[in-house]
C-alpha cells in the first residue's frame, strides 16, 4: 500500500501539466552565479537591490539573512535578529537597505498567526533588534512562501501556497503591536513559492516550482503563463531595478538564473494599459487550477478503492 501511494503522488501534477489549457510560453535562461556559502543550502526567498542579492534559508535555520555579491556568489554580509523563526520562507523589499522577512510557512496549517520582520541588509556582519509584525488571516491558517511589496505604496501582500493561490493584503500601515488582519484580494497561480513586482509597478510575477504567471496590477489580470527552467527545487524569485528576473533554488551551491521574458510578453508589458491583454475569463481561471483538482480527486478515488479491496482481502 505504501509503495502504491508513493507512486500515485505525481499523478495530480501530471494531469495538471498535460491537461488542455496548461500550455505555456517558453522562457530562456542563463546562470549568473551560484551560492558559494556552505550555510546557504535552502534558498527560499530572494531580493535583488543595490547591486546585491539577499536570500534566506528555509525552515530550520536561525533568524538570519545573507547578502551575496552576484559578481562572485560569495556571501558579503549576514544580518541576525532576535528570536527563532518558525518557518522563514520569503523576502520582499522594504525600502532603502531593508527587507521584509516572512516567517509565514505553515505546512501543517496550525499557526494562529504568522510574522514578518523588517531587517537591514548589506555588507558586513550585524545583529539587530528587528521590528516585527504579527499577521492574521481572516479565514484560518494558510501555508505561504511569497511576500510582495507594492513599490508605489510600500503595502505588503502575502500569497497563500495552495492549489488555488490567494493574494492577501496587509493593512496599509502595519502595526508592530498588532495583530494585523489580512484581507483577501484575488486568486492567482497555485503552489506559489515566490514573487515580485516589476519596476513599473504595474505588473507582478509569481512563480511556483515549474511555472511563473505574469499579472497586471492592481487588477491581477493574467498576461502570460511561462514554463520555468528546471531547478532542483525552485523557490526564489527577484526582480532587479533594471527589470532582470532572477530565480534561485534550494540546494548546496545552487545556481541563480537570469531569465528572459518572451518577446510577445515584453510587448504586452510595453503596450499602453488599454491595449494590454484582456482580463482572464472565468473559464481561463478554471483551466489554470481544475486539472490539479482533478488529479487529486483521481488519487483519492484510487486510494479509497485500493483500501477497500485490501480490507475485503483481509476479511474485515
PDB file of C-alpha atoms in Angstrom:
ATOM      1  CA  UNK A   1       0.000   0.000   0.000  1.00  0.00           C
ATOM      2  CA  UNK A   2       2.741   2.482   0.949  1.00  0.00           C
ATOM      3  CA  UNK A   3       4.543   1.822  -2.340  1.00  0.00           C
ATOM      4  CA  UNK A   4       1.347   2.420  -4.311  1.00  0.00           C
ATOM      5  CA  UNK A   5       0.689   5.702  -2.544  1.00  0.00           C
ATOM      6  CA  UNK A   6       4.228   6.814  -3.308  1.00  0.00           C
ATOM      7  CA  UNK A   7       3.764   6.017  -6.993  1.00  0.00           C
ATOM      8  CA  UNK A   8       0.474   7.935  -7.093  1.00  0.00           C
ATOM      9  CA  UNK A   9       1.891  11.149  -5.650  1.00  0.00           C
ATOM     10  CA  UNK A  10       2.958  12.619  -9.024  1.00  0.00           C
ATOM     11  CA  UNK A  11      -0.430  11.933 -10.628  1.00  0.00           C
ATOM     12  CA  UNK A  12      -2.129  15.276  -9.849  1.00  0.00           C
ATOM     13  CA  UNK A  13       0.901  17.115 -11.196  1.00  0.00           C
ATOM     14  CA  UNK A  14       0.992  15.047 -14.388  1.00  0.00           C
ATOM     15  CA  UNK A  15      -2.693  15.630 -15.054  1.00  0.00           C
ATOM     16  CA  UNK A  16      -2.316  19.318 -14.300  1.00  0.00           C
ATOM     17  CA  UNK A  17       0.610  19.747 -16.668  1.00  0.00           C
ATOM     18  CA  UNK A  18      -0.802  17.708 -19.543  1.00  0.00           C
ATOM     19  CA  UNK A  19      -4.391  18.957 -19.437  1.00  0.00           C
ATOM     20  CA  UNK A  20      -5.747  21.329 -22.124  1.00  0.00           C
ATOM     21  CA  UNK A  21      -5.069  24.967 -21.358  1.00  0.00           C
ATOM     22  CA  UNK A  22      -1.841  24.206 -19.495  1.00  0.00           C
ATOM     23  CA  UNK A  23       0.499  25.067 -22.399  1.00  0.00           C
ATOM     24  CA  UNK A  24       2.814  27.993 -21.654  1.00  0.00           C
ATOM     25  CA  UNK A  25       5.325  30.280 -23.325  1.00  0.00           C
ATOM     26  CA  UNK A  26       8.974  29.102 -23.367  1.00  0.00           C
ATOM     27  CA  UNK A  27      11.468  31.176 -21.400  1.00  0.00           C
ATOM     28  CA  UNK A  28      15.232  31.495 -21.946  1.00  0.00           C
ATOM     29  CA  UNK A  29      17.701  31.450 -19.058  1.00  0.00           C
ATOM     30  CA  UNK A  30      21.372  31.662 -18.131  1.00  0.00           C
ATOM     31  CA  UNK A  31      23.350  31.028 -14.940  1.00  0.00           C
ATOM     32  CA  UNK A  32      24.600  34.316 -13.480  1.00  0.00           C
ATOM     33  CA  UNK A  33      26.234  32.920 -10.322  1.00  0.00           C
ATOM     34  CA  UNK A  34      25.945  30.195  -7.704  1.00  0.00           C
ATOM     35  CA  UNK A  35      25.917  30.479  -3.926  1.00  0.00           C
ATOM     36  CA  UNK A  36      29.376  29.652  -2.578  1.00  0.00           C
ATOM     37  CA  UNK A  37      28.490  29.914   1.127  1.00  0.00           C
ATOM     38  CA  UNK A  38      28.051  26.406   2.635  1.00  0.00           C
ATOM     39  CA  UNK A  39      25.466  27.911   5.004  1.00  0.00           C
ATOM     40  CA  UNK A  40      23.170  28.811   2.100  1.00  0.00           C
ATOM     41  CA  UNK A  41      21.582  25.432   1.474  1.00  0.00           C
ATOM     42  CA  UNK A  42      17.849  26.144   1.240  1.00  0.00           C
ATOM     43  CA  UNK A  43      17.471  29.461  -0.562  1.00  0.00           C
ATOM     44  CA  UNK A  44      13.756  30.149  -0.353  1.00  0.00           C
ATOM     45  CA  UNK A  45      13.296  33.920  -0.668  1.00  0.00           C
ATOM     46  CA  UNK A  46      15.217  36.290  -2.933  1.00  0.00           C
ATOM     47  CA  UNK A  47      15.593  40.080  -3.268  1.00  0.00           C
ATOM     48  CA  UNK A  48      17.910  41.930  -5.679  1.00  0.00           C
ATOM     49  CA  UNK A  49      18.717  45.528  -4.735  1.00  0.00           C
ATOM     50  CA  UNK A  50      21.652  47.951  -4.868  1.00  0.00           C
ATOM     51  CA  UNK A  51      23.794  45.563  -6.921  1.00  0.00           C
ATOM     52  CA  UNK A  52      23.453  42.850  -4.264  1.00  0.00           C
ATOM     53  CA  UNK A  53      21.273  39.786  -3.770  1.00  0.00           C
ATOM     54  CA  UNK A  54      19.646  38.860  -0.462  1.00  0.00           C
ATOM     55  CA  UNK A  55      18.429  35.372   0.403  1.00  0.00           C
ATOM     56  CA  UNK A  56      17.079  33.445   3.373  1.00  0.00           C
ATOM     57  CA  UNK A  57      17.153  29.753   4.185  1.00  0.00           C
ATOM     58  CA  UNK A  58      14.002  27.705   4.510  1.00  0.00           C
ATOM     59  CA  UNK A  59      12.705  26.362   7.836  1.00  0.00           C
ATOM     60  CA  UNK A  60      15.194  25.076  10.397  1.00  0.00           C
ATOM     61  CA  UNK A  61      17.659  27.958  10.168  1.00  0.00           C
ATOM     62  CA  UNK A  62      18.132  30.725  12.711  1.00  0.00           C
ATOM     63  CA  UNK A  63      16.834  34.251  12.125  1.00  0.00           C
ATOM     64  CA  UNK A  64      19.347  35.488   9.573  1.00  0.00           C
ATOM     65  CA  UNK A  65      19.572  36.740   6.005  1.00  0.00           C
ATOM     66  CA  UNK A  66      22.553  36.520   3.664  1.00  0.00           C
ATOM     67  CA  UNK A  67      23.752  39.364   1.457  1.00  0.00           C
ATOM     68  CA  UNK A  68      25.506  37.995  -1.627  1.00  0.00           C
ATOM     69  CA  UNK A  69      27.707  39.691  -4.221  1.00  0.00           C
ATOM     70  CA  UNK A  70      26.374  38.430  -7.581  1.00  0.00           C
ATOM     71  CA  UNK A  71      29.750  39.045  -9.219  1.00  0.00           C
ATOM     72  CA  UNK A  72      31.237  36.166  -7.216  1.00  0.00           C
ATOM     73  CA  UNK A  73      28.364  34.374  -5.471  1.00  0.00           C
ATOM     74  CA  UNK A  74      30.135  34.974  -2.156  1.00  0.00           C
ATOM     75  CA  UNK A  75      28.294  35.987   0.996  1.00  0.00           C
ATOM     76  CA  UNK A  76      29.467  39.501   1.911  1.00  0.00           C
ATOM     77  CA  UNK A  77      27.122  40.176   4.816  1.00  0.00           C
ATOM     78  CA  UNK A  78      24.859  38.444   7.334  1.00  0.00           C
ATOM     79  CA  UNK A  79      22.119  40.065   9.380  1.00  0.00           C
ATOM     80  CA  UNK A  80      20.838  38.314  12.501  1.00  0.00           C
ATOM     81  CA  UNK A  81      17.933  39.338  14.713  1.00  0.00           C
ATOM     82  CA  UNK A  82      16.160  38.263  17.861  1.00  0.00           C
ATOM     83  CA  UNK A  83      14.026  35.168  18.298  1.00  0.00           C
ATOM     84  CA  UNK A  84      13.726  31.872  16.466  1.00  0.00           C
ATOM     85  CA  UNK A  85      11.596  31.889  13.346  1.00  0.00           C
ATOM     86  CA  UNK A  86       9.169  29.006  12.978  1.00  0.00           C
ATOM     87  CA  UNK A  87       9.472  28.834   9.162  1.00  0.00           C
ATOM     88  CA  UNK A  88      11.155  31.738   7.371  1.00  0.00           C
ATOM     89  CA  UNK A  89      10.118  31.344   3.746  1.00  0.00           C
ATOM     90  CA  UNK A  90      10.052  34.690   1.952  1.00  0.00           C
ATOM     91  CA  UNK A  91      11.699  38.054   1.367  1.00  0.00           C
ATOM     92  CA  UNK A  92      10.431  41.320  -0.089  1.00  0.00           C
ATOM     93  CA  UNK A  93      11.949  44.804  -0.448  1.00  0.00           C
ATOM     94  CA  UNK A  94      11.179  47.077   2.499  1.00  0.00           C
ATOM     95  CA  UNK A  95      12.788  50.365   1.467  1.00  0.00           C
ATOM     96  CA  UNK A  96      16.364  51.577   1.289  1.00  0.00           C
ATOM     97  CA  UNK A  97      18.729  48.905   2.576  1.00  0.00           C
ATOM     98  CA  UNK A  98      15.997  46.827   4.225  1.00  0.00           C
ATOM     99  CA  UNK A  99      13.946  43.712   3.524  1.00  0.00           C
ATOM    100  CA  UNK A 100      10.868  42.100   4.984  1.00  0.00           C
ATOM    101  CA  UNK A 101      11.458  38.520   6.104  1.00  0.00           C
ATOM    102  CA  UNK A 102       8.333  36.403   6.105  1.00  0.00           C
ATOM    103  CA  UNK A 103       8.054  33.805   8.858  1.00  0.00           C
ATOM    104  CA  UNK A 104       4.930  32.655   7.039  1.00  0.00           C
ATOM    105  CA  UNK A 105       5.445  28.948   6.367  1.00  0.00           C
ATOM    106  CA  UNK A 106       2.804  26.678   7.881  1.00  0.00           C
ATOM    107  CA  UNK A 107       2.836  23.227   6.297  1.00  0.00           C
ATOM    108  CA  UNK A 108       0.549  21.815   8.976  1.00  0.00           C
ATOM    109  CA  UNK A 109      -1.920  24.710   8.778  1.00  0.00           C
ATOM    110  CA  UNK A 110      -1.823  25.091  12.542  1.00  0.00           C
ATOM    111  CA  UNK A 111      -0.456  28.586  13.226  1.00  0.00           C
ATOM    112  CA  UNK A 112      -2.950  31.101  14.630  1.00  0.00           C
ATOM    113  CA  UNK A 113      -0.803  33.921  13.264  1.00  0.00           C
ATOM    114  CA  UNK A 114       2.408  34.431  11.290  1.00  0.00           C
ATOM    115  CA  UNK A 115       5.094  37.091  11.495  1.00  0.00           C
ATOM    116  CA  UNK A 116       7.076  39.445   9.291  1.00  0.00           C
ATOM    117  CA  UNK A 117      10.331  41.094  10.411  1.00  0.00           C
ATOM    118  CA  UNK A 118      11.897  44.218   8.906  1.00  0.00           C
ATOM    119  CA  UNK A 119      15.702  43.972   8.862  1.00  0.00           C
ATOM    120  CA  UNK A 120      18.629  45.728   7.181  1.00  0.00           C
ATOM    121  CA  UNK A 121      20.876  44.024   4.653  1.00  0.00           C
ATOM    122  CA  UNK A 122      24.262  44.878   3.201  1.00  0.00           C
ATOM    123  CA  UNK A 123      27.940  44.193   3.535  1.00  0.00           C
ATOM    124  CA  UNK A 124      29.265  43.191   6.938  1.00  0.00           C
ATOM    125  CA  UNK A 125      28.042  41.223   9.932  1.00  0.00           C
ATOM    126  CA  UNK A 126      25.343  42.750  12.131  1.00  0.00           C
ATOM    127  CA  UNK A 127      22.919  41.838  14.876  1.00  0.00           C
ATOM    128  CA  UNK A 128      19.802  43.970  15.154  1.00  0.00           C
ATOM    129  CA  UNK A 129      16.624  44.353  17.140  1.00  0.00           C
ATOM    130  CA  UNK A 130      14.143  43.907  14.294  1.00  0.00           C
ATOM    131  CA  UNK A 131      10.680  45.409  14.154  1.00  0.00           C
ATOM    132  CA  UNK A 132       8.200  42.554  13.797  1.00  0.00           C
ATOM    133  CA  UNK A 133       4.585  42.474  12.709  1.00  0.00           C
ATOM    134  CA  UNK A 134       2.010  39.807  13.535  1.00  0.00           C
ATOM    135  CA  UNK A 135      -0.270  38.886  10.613  1.00  0.00           C
ATOM    136  CA  UNK A 136      -3.602  37.069  10.932  1.00  0.00           C
ATOM    137  CA  UNK A 137      -5.654  35.547   8.128  1.00  0.00           C
ATOM    138  CA  UNK A 138      -9.400  36.248   8.216  1.00  0.00           C
ATOM    139  CA  UNK A 139     -10.282  32.675   7.182  1.00  0.00           C
ATOM    140  CA  UNK A 140      -7.967  30.466   9.200  1.00  0.00           C
ATOM    141  CA  UNK A 141      -4.330  29.381   8.836  1.00  0.00           C
ATOM    142  CA  UNK A 142      -2.570  29.143   5.463  1.00  0.00           C
ATOM    143  CA  UNK A 143       0.834  27.979   4.348  1.00  0.00           C
ATOM    144  CA  UNK A 144       2.646  30.714   2.386  1.00  0.00           C
ATOM    145  CA  UNK A 145       6.060  31.308   0.836  1.00  0.00           C
ATOM    146  CA  UNK A 146       5.525  34.590  -1.051  1.00  0.00           C
ATOM    147  CA  UNK A 147       5.750  38.205   0.096  1.00  0.00           C
ATOM    148  CA  UNK A 148       5.175  41.179  -2.217  1.00  0.00           C
ATOM    149  CA  UNK A 149       5.620  44.903  -1.612  1.00  0.00           C
ATOM    150  CA  UNK A 150       3.945  47.418  -3.889  1.00  0.00           C
ATOM    151  CA  UNK A 151       6.763  49.768  -5.000  1.00  0.00           C
ATOM    152  CA  UNK A 152       4.358  52.706  -5.223  1.00  0.00           C
ATOM    153  CA  UNK A 153       2.764  52.406  -1.781  1.00  0.00           C
ATOM    154  CA  UNK A 154       5.025  50.063   0.190  1.00  0.00           C
ATOM    155  CA  UNK A 155       1.988  47.967   1.101  1.00  0.00           C
ATOM    156  CA  UNK A 156       2.721  44.340   1.929  1.00  0.00           C
ATOM    157  CA  UNK A 157       0.968  41.339   0.383  1.00  0.00           C
ATOM    158  CA  UNK A 158       1.088  37.608   1.174  1.00  0.00           C
ATOM    159  CA  UNK A 159       0.290  34.871  -1.352  1.00  0.00           C
ATOM    160  CA  UNK A 160      -1.067  31.676   0.167  1.00  0.00           C
ATOM    161  CA  UNK A 161       0.504  28.476  -1.167  1.00  0.00           C
ATOM    162  CA  UNK A 162      -2.437  26.301  -2.210  1.00  0.00           C
ATOM    163  CA  UNK A 163      -3.687  24.601  -5.382  1.00  0.00           C
ATOM    164  CA  UNK A 164      -5.594  27.821  -5.984  1.00  0.00           C
ATOM    165  CA  UNK A 165      -3.337  30.661  -4.845  1.00  0.00           C
ATOM    166  CA  UNK A 166      -4.808  33.609  -2.958  1.00  0.00           C
ATOM    167  CA  UNK A 167      -3.341  37.088  -2.557  1.00  0.00           C
ATOM    168  CA  UNK A 168      -3.913  38.738   0.823  1.00  0.00           C
ATOM    169  CA  UNK A 169      -3.280  42.420   1.547  1.00  0.00           C
ATOM    170  CA  UNK A 170      -1.819  43.587   4.847  1.00  0.00           C
ATOM    171  CA  UNK A 171      -3.138  46.845   6.306  1.00  0.00           C
ATOM    172  CA  UNK A 172      -1.799  49.976   4.612  1.00  0.00           C
ATOM    173  CA  UNK A 173       0.057  50.727   7.819  1.00  0.00           C
ATOM    174  CA  UNK A 174       1.487  47.806   9.724  1.00  0.00           C
ATOM    175  CA  UNK A 175       1.103  47.984  13.497  1.00  0.00           C
ATOM    176  CA  UNK A 176       4.050  46.477  15.405  1.00  0.00           C
ATOM    177  CA  UNK A 177       1.709  45.977  18.351  1.00  0.00           C
ATOM    178  CA  UNK A 178      -0.692  44.038  16.057  1.00  0.00           C
ATOM    179  CA  UNK A 179      -2.293  41.800  15.199  1.00  0.00           C
ATOM    180  CA  UNK A 180      -2.604  42.973  11.587  1.00  0.00           C
ATOM    181  CA  UNK A 181      -5.527  41.306   9.824  1.00  0.00           C
ATOM    182  CA  UNK A 182      -5.005  40.347   6.190  1.00  0.00           C
ATOM    183  CA  UNK A 183      -7.653  40.976   3.531  1.00  0.00           C
ATOM    184  CA  UNK A 184      -8.227  38.596   0.587  1.00  0.00           C
ATOM    185  CA  UNK A 185      -7.653  40.233  -2.800  1.00  0.00           C
ATOM    186  CA  UNK A 186      -7.813  37.718  -5.669  1.00  0.00           C
ATOM    187  CA  UNK A 187      -6.942  34.181  -6.733  1.00  0.00           C
ATOM    188  CA  UNK A 188      -3.644  33.627  -8.575  1.00  0.00           C
ATOM    189  CA  UNK A 189      -1.184  30.888  -9.582  1.00  0.00           C
ATOM    190  CA  UNK A 190      -1.288  27.837  -7.332  1.00  0.00           C
ATOM    191  CA  UNK A 191       1.565  26.462  -5.177  1.00  0.00           C
ATOM    192  CA  UNK A 192       3.288  29.869  -5.215  1.00  0.00           C
ATOM    193  CA  UNK A 193       6.842  29.813  -3.858  1.00  0.00           C
ATOM    194  CA  UNK A 194       7.876  33.444  -4.523  1.00  0.00           C
ATOM    195  CA  UNK A 195       7.037  36.577  -6.456  1.00  0.00           C
ATOM    196  CA  UNK A 196       7.897  40.194  -7.064  1.00  0.00           C
ATOM    197  CA  UNK A 197       6.641  43.408  -8.579  1.00  0.00           C
ATOM    198  CA  UNK A 198       8.238  44.585 -11.798  1.00  0.00           C
ATOM    199  CA  UNK A 199       9.916  48.018 -11.671  1.00  0.00           C
ATOM    200  CA  UNK A 200       6.981  49.671 -13.480  1.00  0.00           C
ATOM    201  CA  UNK A 201       4.733  48.893 -10.508  1.00  0.00           C
ATOM    202  CA  UNK A 202       2.052  47.857 -12.991  1.00  0.00           C
ATOM    203  CA  UNK A 203       2.885  44.157 -13.156  1.00  0.00           C
ATOM    204  CA  UNK A 204       3.674  41.378 -10.728  1.00  0.00           C
ATOM    205  CA  UNK A 205       5.207  37.966 -11.390  1.00  0.00           C
ATOM    206  CA  UNK A 206       4.531  34.903  -9.217  1.00  0.00           C
ATOM    207  CA  UNK A 207       6.298  31.559  -9.509  1.00  0.00           C
ATOM    208  CA  UNK A 208       5.850  28.002  -8.340  1.00  0.00           C
ATOM    209  CA  UNK A 209       8.212  25.061  -8.810  1.00  0.00           C
ATOM    210  CA  UNK A 210       7.758  24.801 -12.574  1.00  0.00           C
ATOM    211  CA  UNK A 211       5.879  27.858 -13.853  1.00  0.00           C
ATOM    212  CA  UNK A 212       5.528  31.610 -13.463  1.00  0.00           C
ATOM    213  CA  UNK A 213       2.493  33.778 -14.101  1.00  0.00           C
ATOM    214  CA  UNK A 214       2.651  37.452 -15.003  1.00  0.00           C
ATOM    215  CA  UNK A 215      -0.222  39.704 -13.931  1.00  0.00           C
ATOM    216  CA  UNK A 216      -1.299  43.302 -14.312  1.00  0.00           C
ATOM    217  CA  UNK A 217      -1.513  45.371 -11.142  1.00  0.00           C
ATOM    218  CA  UNK A 218      -3.761  46.108  -9.358  1.00  0.00           C
ATOM    219  CA  UNK A 219      -6.304  44.183 -11.420  1.00  0.00           C
ATOM    220  CA  UNK A 220      -4.340  40.909 -11.317  1.00  0.00           C
ATOM    221  CA  UNK A 221      -5.294  40.006 -14.867  1.00  0.00           C
ATOM    222  CA  UNK A 222      -3.024  37.270 -16.127  1.00  0.00           C
ATOM    223  CA  UNK A 223      -0.857  38.385 -19.031  1.00  0.00           C
ATOM    224  CA  UNK A 224       1.209  35.216 -19.503  1.00  0.00           C
ATOM    225  CA  UNK A 225       1.902  31.767 -18.092  1.00  0.00           C
ATOM    226  CA  UNK A 226       5.531  30.725 -18.510  1.00  0.00           C
ATOM    227  CA  UNK A 227       7.431  27.458 -18.217  1.00  0.00           C
ATOM    228  CA  UNK A 228      10.465  27.946 -15.973  1.00  0.00           C
ATOM    229  CA  UNK A 229      13.823  26.224 -16.468  1.00  0.00           C
ATOM    230  CA  UNK A 230      14.379  23.059 -14.459  1.00  0.00           C
ATOM    231  CA  UNK A 231      15.803  23.585 -10.955  1.00  0.00           C
ATOM    232  CA  UNK A 232      16.452  21.277  -8.016  1.00  0.00           C
ATOM    233  CA  UNK A 233      13.663  22.932  -6.019  1.00  0.00           C
ATOM    234  CA  UNK A 234      12.998  26.372  -7.442  1.00  0.00           C
ATOM    235  CA  UNK A 235      11.651  28.622  -4.716  1.00  0.00           C
ATOM    236  CA  UNK A 236      13.174  32.093  -5.075  1.00  0.00           C
ATOM    237  CA  UNK A 237      12.375  34.927  -7.480  1.00  0.00           C
ATOM    238  CA  UNK A 238      13.656  38.504  -7.520  1.00  0.00           C
ATOM    239  CA  UNK A 239      13.406  41.378  -9.974  1.00  0.00           C
ATOM    240  CA  UNK A 240      16.350  43.778 -10.173  1.00  0.00           C
ATOM    241  CA  UNK A 241      15.863  47.524 -10.585  1.00  0.00           C
ATOM    242  CA  UNK A 242      16.673  47.139 -14.295  1.00  0.00           C
ATOM    243  CA  UNK A 243      13.880  44.569 -14.704  1.00  0.00           C
ATOM    244  CA  UNK A 244      16.065  41.458 -14.886  1.00  0.00           C
ATOM    245  CA  UNK A 245      14.353  38.437 -13.324  1.00  0.00           C
ATOM    246  CA  UNK A 246      16.427  36.116 -11.117  1.00  0.00           C
ATOM    247  CA  UNK A 247      15.493  32.618  -9.933  1.00  0.00           C
ATOM    248  CA  UNK A 248      17.057  30.674  -7.063  1.00  0.00           C
ATOM    249  CA  UNK A 249      16.722  27.118  -5.838  1.00  0.00           C
ATOM    250  CA  UNK A 250      17.246  25.132  -2.693  1.00  0.00           C
ATOM    251  CA  UNK A 251      20.397  23.023  -2.597  1.00  0.00           C
ATOM    252  CA  UNK A 252      24.075  23.435  -1.761  1.00  0.00           C
ATOM    253  CA  UNK A 253      25.918  25.753  -4.187  1.00  0.00           C
ATOM    254  CA  UNK A 254      22.668  26.221  -6.096  1.00  0.00           C
ATOM    255  CA  UNK A 255      22.729  28.246  -9.299  1.00  0.00           C
ATOM    256  CA  UNK A 256      20.928  31.564  -9.613  1.00  0.00           C
ATOM    257  CA  UNK A 257      19.448  32.028 -13.076  1.00  0.00           C
ATOM    258  CA  UNK A 258      18.526  35.116 -15.055  1.00  0.00           C
ATOM    259  CA  UNK A 259      15.508  34.565 -17.293  1.00  0.00           C
ATOM    260  CA  UNK A 260      14.308  36.446 -20.357  1.00  0.00           C
ATOM    261  CA  UNK A 261      10.626  37.058 -20.984  1.00  0.00           C
ATOM    262  CA  UNK A 262       9.500  36.077 -24.497  1.00  0.00           C
ATOM    263  CA  UNK A 263       9.272  38.949 -26.983  1.00  0.00           C
ATOM    264  CA  UNK A 264       5.493  38.703 -27.142  1.00  0.00           C
ATOM    265  CA  UNK A 265       5.251  39.090 -23.376  1.00  0.00           C
ATOM    266  CA  UNK A 266       7.643  42.040 -23.427  1.00  0.00           C
ATOM    267  CA  UNK A 267       5.347  43.620 -25.974  1.00  0.00           C
ATOM    268  CA  UNK A 268       2.407  43.229 -23.627  1.00  0.00           C
ATOM    269  CA  UNK A 269       4.342  44.958 -20.858  1.00  0.00           C
ATOM    270  CA  UNK A 270       5.257  47.876 -23.088  1.00  0.00           C
ATOM    271  CA  UNK A 271       1.753  48.333 -24.515  1.00  0.00           C
ATOM    272  CA  UNK A 272      -0.492  51.109 -23.157  1.00  0.00           C
ATOM    273  CA  UNK A 273      -2.806  49.919 -20.408  1.00  0.00           C
ATOM    274  CA  UNK A 274      -5.860  49.985 -22.693  1.00  0.00           C
ATOM    275  CA  UNK A 275      -4.104  47.680 -25.174  1.00  0.00           C
ATOM    276  CA  UNK A 276      -2.857  45.093 -22.695  1.00  0.00           C
ATOM    277  CA  UNK A 277      -4.208  41.576 -22.604  1.00  0.00           C
ATOM    278  CA  UNK A 278      -7.856  41.335 -21.711  1.00  0.00           C
ATOM    279  CA  UNK A 279      -8.779  40.076 -18.236  1.00  0.00           C
ATOM    280  CA  UNK A 280      -8.611  36.343 -17.715  1.00  0.00           C
ATOM    281  CA  UNK A 281     -12.078  34.925 -18.150  1.00  0.00           C
ATOM    282  CA  UNK A 282     -13.746  32.688 -15.609  1.00  0.00           C
ATOM    283  CA  UNK A 283     -13.177  29.691 -17.901  1.00  0.00           C
ATOM    284  CA  UNK A 284      -9.467  30.531 -18.206  1.00  0.00           C
ATOM    285  CA  UNK A 285      -9.188  30.789 -14.437  1.00  0.00           C
ATOM    286  CA  UNK A 286     -10.777  27.376 -14.064  1.00  0.00           C
ATOM    287  CA  UNK A 287      -8.368  25.828 -16.569  1.00  0.00           C
ATOM    288  CA  UNK A 288      -5.483  27.128 -14.501  1.00  0.00           C
ATOM    289  CA  UNK A 289      -6.492  25.034 -11.496  1.00  0.00           C
ATOM    290  CA  UNK A 290      -9.102  22.388 -12.329  1.00  0.00           C
ATOM    291  CA  UNK A 291      -6.606  19.824 -13.712  1.00  0.00           C
ATOM    292  CA  UNK A 292      -4.786  19.800 -10.388  1.00  0.00           C
ATOM    293  CA  UNK A 293      -8.045  19.295  -8.519  1.00  0.00           C
ATOM    294  CA  UNK A 294      -8.992  16.511 -10.943  1.00  0.00           C
ATOM    295  CA  UNK A 295      -5.645  14.825 -10.391  1.00  0.00           C
ATOM    296  CA  UNK A 296      -6.138  14.994  -6.634  1.00  0.00           C
ATOM    297  CA  UNK A 297      -9.637  13.545  -6.957  1.00  0.00           C
ATOM    298  CA  UNK A 298      -8.314  10.651  -9.045  1.00  0.00           C
ATOM    299  CA  UNK A 299      -5.700   9.862  -6.397  1.00  0.00           C
ATOM    300  CA  UNK A 300      -8.308   9.960  -3.614  1.00  0.00           C
ATOM    301  CA  UNK A 301     -10.631   7.671  -5.594  1.00  0.00           C
ATOM    302  CA  UNK A 302      -7.886   5.170  -6.398  1.00  0.00           C
ATOM    303  CA  UNK A 303      -6.617   5.104  -2.815  1.00  0.00           C
ATOM    304  CA  UNK A 304     -10.152   4.626  -1.493  1.00  0.00           C
ATOM    305  CA  UNK A 305     -10.736   1.751  -3.916  1.00  0.00           C
ATOM    306  CA  UNK A 306      -7.449   0.054  -3.120  1.00  0.00           C
ATOM    307  CA  UNK A 307      -8.041   0.475   0.605  1.00  0.00           C
ATOM    308  CA  UNK A 308     -11.475  -1.128   0.266  1.00  0.00           C
ATOM    309  CA  UNK A 309     -10.111  -4.082  -1.687  1.00  0.00           C
ATOM    310  CA  UNK A 310      -7.337  -4.526   0.835  1.00  0.00           C
ATOM    311  CA  UNK A 311      -9.789  -4.628   3.712  1.00  0.00           C
ATOM    312  CA  UNK A 312     -12.043  -7.142   1.954  1.00  0.00           C
ATOM    313  CA  UNK A 313      -8.998  -9.283   1.197  1.00  0.00           C
ATOM    314  CA  UNK A 314      -8.227  -9.398   4.916  1.00  0.00           C
ATOM    315  CA  UNK A 315     -11.834 -10.362   5.710  1.00  0.00           C
ATOM    316  CA  UNK A 316     -12.529  -7.190   7.702  1.00  0.00           C
TER     317      UNK A 316
END
